[in-house]
Structure formats: structure tokens, C-alpha cells
Coordinates of C-alpha atoms in Angstrom, one line a residue:
M1 CA -21.6 32.1 40.6
G2 CA -21.0 32.6 36.9
P3 CA -22.6 30.8 34.0
R4 CA -21.9 27.1 33.6
R5 CA -19.6 26.1 30.8
R6 CA -20.7 23.2 28.7
R7 CA -18.2 20.6 27.9
A8 CA -17.8 19.6 24.3
P9 CA -18.9 16.0 23.7
A10 CA -16.1 13.5 24.0
Q11 CA -14.6 12.5 20.7
P12 CA -14.6 8.8 20.1
A13 CA -11.1 7.3 20.3
V14 CA -9.4 6.8 17.0
D15 CA -7.8 3.4 16.5
P16 CA -4.5 3.9 14.5
E17 CA -4.5 0.2 13.5
T18 CA -7.9 0.6 11.9
L19 CA -6.8 3.7 10.0
A20 CA -3.6 1.9 8.8
R21 CA -5.7 -1.0 7.5
E22 CA -7.9 1.5 5.6
A23 CA -4.9 3.1 4.1
V24 CA -3.4 -0.2 3.0
D25 CA -6.7 -1.4 1.7
S26 CA -7.0 1.7 -0.5
M27 CA -3.6 0.9 -2.2
K28 CA -3.5 -0.8 -5.5
L29 CA -1.0 -3.5 -5.0
V30 CA -0.4 -6.1 -7.7
G31 CA 2.1 -9.0 -8.2
S32 CA 5.2 -8.7 -10.3
D33 CA 4.8 -8.2 -14.1
I34 CA 7.2 -10.8 -15.6
A35 CA 8.4 -9.8 -19.0
S36 CA 9.1 -12.6 -21.5
P37 CA 12.0 -12.1 -23.8
R38 CA 10.0 -13.9 -26.6
P39 CA 6.6 -12.2 -27.4
S40 CA 5.4 -15.5 -29.0
G41 CA 5.8 -17.4 -25.7
D42 CA 7.6 -20.3 -27.5
Y43 CA 10.4 -21.8 -25.4
V44 CA 12.6 -24.9 -25.2
V45 CA 12.3 -26.9 -22.0
G46 CA 15.6 -27.3 -20.1
V47 CA 17.3 -24.4 -21.7
P48 CA 18.3 -21.6 -19.3
M49 CA 16.7 -18.2 -20.0
W50 CA 16.9 -14.8 -18.5
M51 CA 13.6 -13.1 -17.7
R52 CA 13.0 -9.6 -16.3
V53 CA 10.4 -8.0 -14.1
N54 CA 8.8 -4.7 -15.1
Q55 CA 9.0 -2.5 -12.1
S56 CA 6.1 -0.2 -11.1
P57 CA 4.9 1.5 -7.9
T58 CA 2.0 -1.0 -7.6
A59 CA 4.4 -4.0 -7.7
Y60 CA 7.7 -2.7 -6.1
G61 CA 6.7 0.6 -4.6
P62 CA 7.1 2.9 -3.0
N63 CA 3.3 3.1 -2.9
T64 CA 1.8 5.4 -0.3
A65 CA -1.7 5.9 0.9
S66 CA -3.3 7.8 3.9
A67 CA -6.5 7.5 5.9
T68 CA -7.9 10.3 8.2
T69 CA -10.5 10.2 10.9
G70 CA -11.2 12.7 13.7
G71 CA -8.2 14.8 12.9
V72 CA -5.8 11.8 13.0
T73 CA -4.0 10.8 9.8
V74 CA -2.1 7.5 9.3
T75 CA 0.1 7.1 6.2
A76 CA 1.2 3.7 5.0
T77 CA 4.0 3.0 2.5
A78 CA 4.6 -0.3 0.8
R79 CA 7.9 -1.0 -0.9
S80 CA 9.8 -4.1 -1.9
P81 CA 13.2 -4.5 -0.3
R82 CA 14.7 -5.5 -3.6

């Protein structure tokens, strides 16, 4: 009989959901940056006004992050539909 082969120790199972949460948690996601048309901030109540939102990857995306454990990589992408 030949020499016995040792089995490599079993790798712990990687939970993709946990990796996805790690990836999302590492993203810097912030709310919308609303731009005021008047730098002074003085407005008249009841008068319609157009405002705009400054778009950035941290507010509208796409914002992508990855997490890797045990040879498994999960990539998460956040983006606003509009």
C-alpha cells in the first residue's frame, strides 16, 4: 500500500449575502445634493421655483464596490433609476 494522502482542511463556506453586505457597507452613498438657484437662500413663499439636483456617483451612481473572501468575490452596484 502506498503513502496516505492528506486531505486539505475543508474551507469554510462563504456566504455571498454577507459579502454583498460588506461591499454595500463600504460604499459611500449620500442623499441628493439639491442646488438652490439663489445662493442667499431668500425666497418668496407660494411662488413656484425650479430647483436642480447635482448628480454624483455617491448620490445617483453608478457606485460599485467589491468584497472578497476565500477566493469568492461579490460586486455590488448602486444606481438610481432616474
